[in-house]
Amino acid sequence: QVQLVESGGGLVQPGGSLRLSCVASGLLESIYAMGWHRQAPGKQREAVAQITSSGVIVHRNSVQDRFTISGDNAKNMVYLQMDSLKPEDTAVYYCNRKQQDGEYWGQGTQVTVSS
């Protein structure tokens, strides 16, 4: 089994910043990619950003100039730096890992953007 644990969520005012972290542990096999998804109340889960094992990075268009994903393969960690946060970024943010034997998800961390 693979465990993913997210941290760094919280309440922030519009225009503020947060940095999410995710650490993977357990039966870690050859990794394909790690990334972040989010799910707002009443909405479907959506992909936010992904970084592949070869360093290819993709960000969702709506966060392209505000969020930055990065990874540390040696520490089995992935980060999401979120700047210029907007109320519409409010959601539960989930870390995921794609590896040889499947895809794994964390429990999520709440991000609330409100004044």
XYZ file of C-alpha atoms in Angstrom:
115
model
C 0.000 0.000 0.000
C 0.953 3.592 -0.575
C 0.078 6.384 1.807
C -0.102 10.022 0.811
C -0.372 12.729 3.444
C -1.122 16.328 2.542
C -0.467 19.377 4.692
C -0.453 23.142 4.417
C -4.100 23.934 3.857
C -5.994 26.567 5.788
C -7.891 29.826 5.667
C -6.382 32.679 3.693
C -7.628 36.035 2.468
C -8.033 36.721 -1.251
C -4.673 37.579 -2.755
C -2.835 35.515 -0.169
C -0.591 32.497 -0.543
C -0.396 28.947 0.716
C 2.048 26.122 0.111
C 0.706 22.585 0.098
C 2.973 19.614 0.708
C 2.424 15.920 0.131
C 4.649 13.072 1.251
C 4.383 9.524 -0.059
C 5.338 6.423 1.904
C 4.812 2.686 1.788
C 5.311 0.400 -1.211
C 6.661 2.987 -3.596
C 7.309 1.635 -7.060
C 8.461 3.213 -10.280
C 6.707 6.561 -10.388
C 5.021 8.011 -13.426
C 3.752 11.276 -11.969
C 2.507 13.100 -8.899
C -0.008 15.853 -8.850
C -2.780 17.809 -7.227
C -6.523 17.745 -7.774
C -9.232 19.735 -6.032
C -12.917 19.402 -5.345
C -15.166 22.285 -4.429
C -18.541 21.739 -2.747
C -21.097 20.491 -5.249
C -18.536 20.189 -8.015
C -16.558 17.377 -9.589
C -12.935 16.783 -8.724
C -10.632 18.513 -11.194
C -6.953 18.302 -11.968
C -4.872 21.273 -10.871
C -1.279 20.412 -11.721
C 0.952 17.437 -12.412
C 4.667 16.760 -12.567
C 5.983 13.630 -14.246
C 9.021 11.588 -13.289
C 10.898 13.214 -16.154
C 10.011 16.689 -14.933
C 7.235 17.560 -17.371
C 4.850 19.989 -15.669
C 1.257 20.774 -16.540
C -0.944 23.313 -14.798
C -4.647 23.890 -15.180
C -5.293 26.992 -17.298
C -7.136 28.815 -14.515
C -4.141 28.517 -12.174
C -1.357 28.723 -14.751
C 0.094 32.045 -13.604
C -0.667 31.653 -9.912
C 0.144 28.096 -8.852
C 3.451 26.265 -9.172
C 3.950 22.542 -8.709
C 7.334 21.120 -7.779
C 8.664 17.805 -6.605
C 11.495 16.217 -4.677
C 11.907 12.639 -5.843
C 14.518 11.849 -3.207
C 12.038 12.762 -0.464
C 8.984 11.381 -2.304
C 7.325 14.744 -1.952
C 5.329 17.080 -4.139
C 4.466 20.690 -3.421
C 1.952 23.212 -4.685
C 2.785 26.869 -4.212
C -0.431 28.851 -4.523
C -0.228 32.619 -4.908
C -2.837 35.288 -5.617
C -5.521 33.013 -4.256
C -9.125 33.678 -5.204
C -12.379 32.663 -3.504
C -13.014 30.266 -6.384
C -9.883 28.356 -5.381
C -11.698 27.215 -2.244
C -11.776 23.425 -2.275
C -10.364 20.286 -0.762
C -7.013 19.669 -2.399
C -5.909 16.092 -2.981
C -2.463 14.771 -3.736
C -2.165 11.797 -6.063
C 0.601 9.507 -7.212
C 0.680 7.378 -10.357
C 3.087 4.511 -10.246
C 3.592 1.164 -11.867
C 0.937 -0.662 -9.835
C -1.751 1.987 -9.879
C -2.880 5.385 -8.709
C -3.092 6.492 -5.099
C -4.776 9.408 -3.357
C -4.364 11.298 -0.118
C -7.178 12.253 2.231
C -7.140 15.887 1.189
C -6.485 19.227 2.826
C -9.001 22.065 2.976
C -8.134 25.392 1.382
C -10.535 28.239 2.078
C -10.085 31.648 0.487
C -12.291 34.219 2.163
C -12.177 37.672 3.653
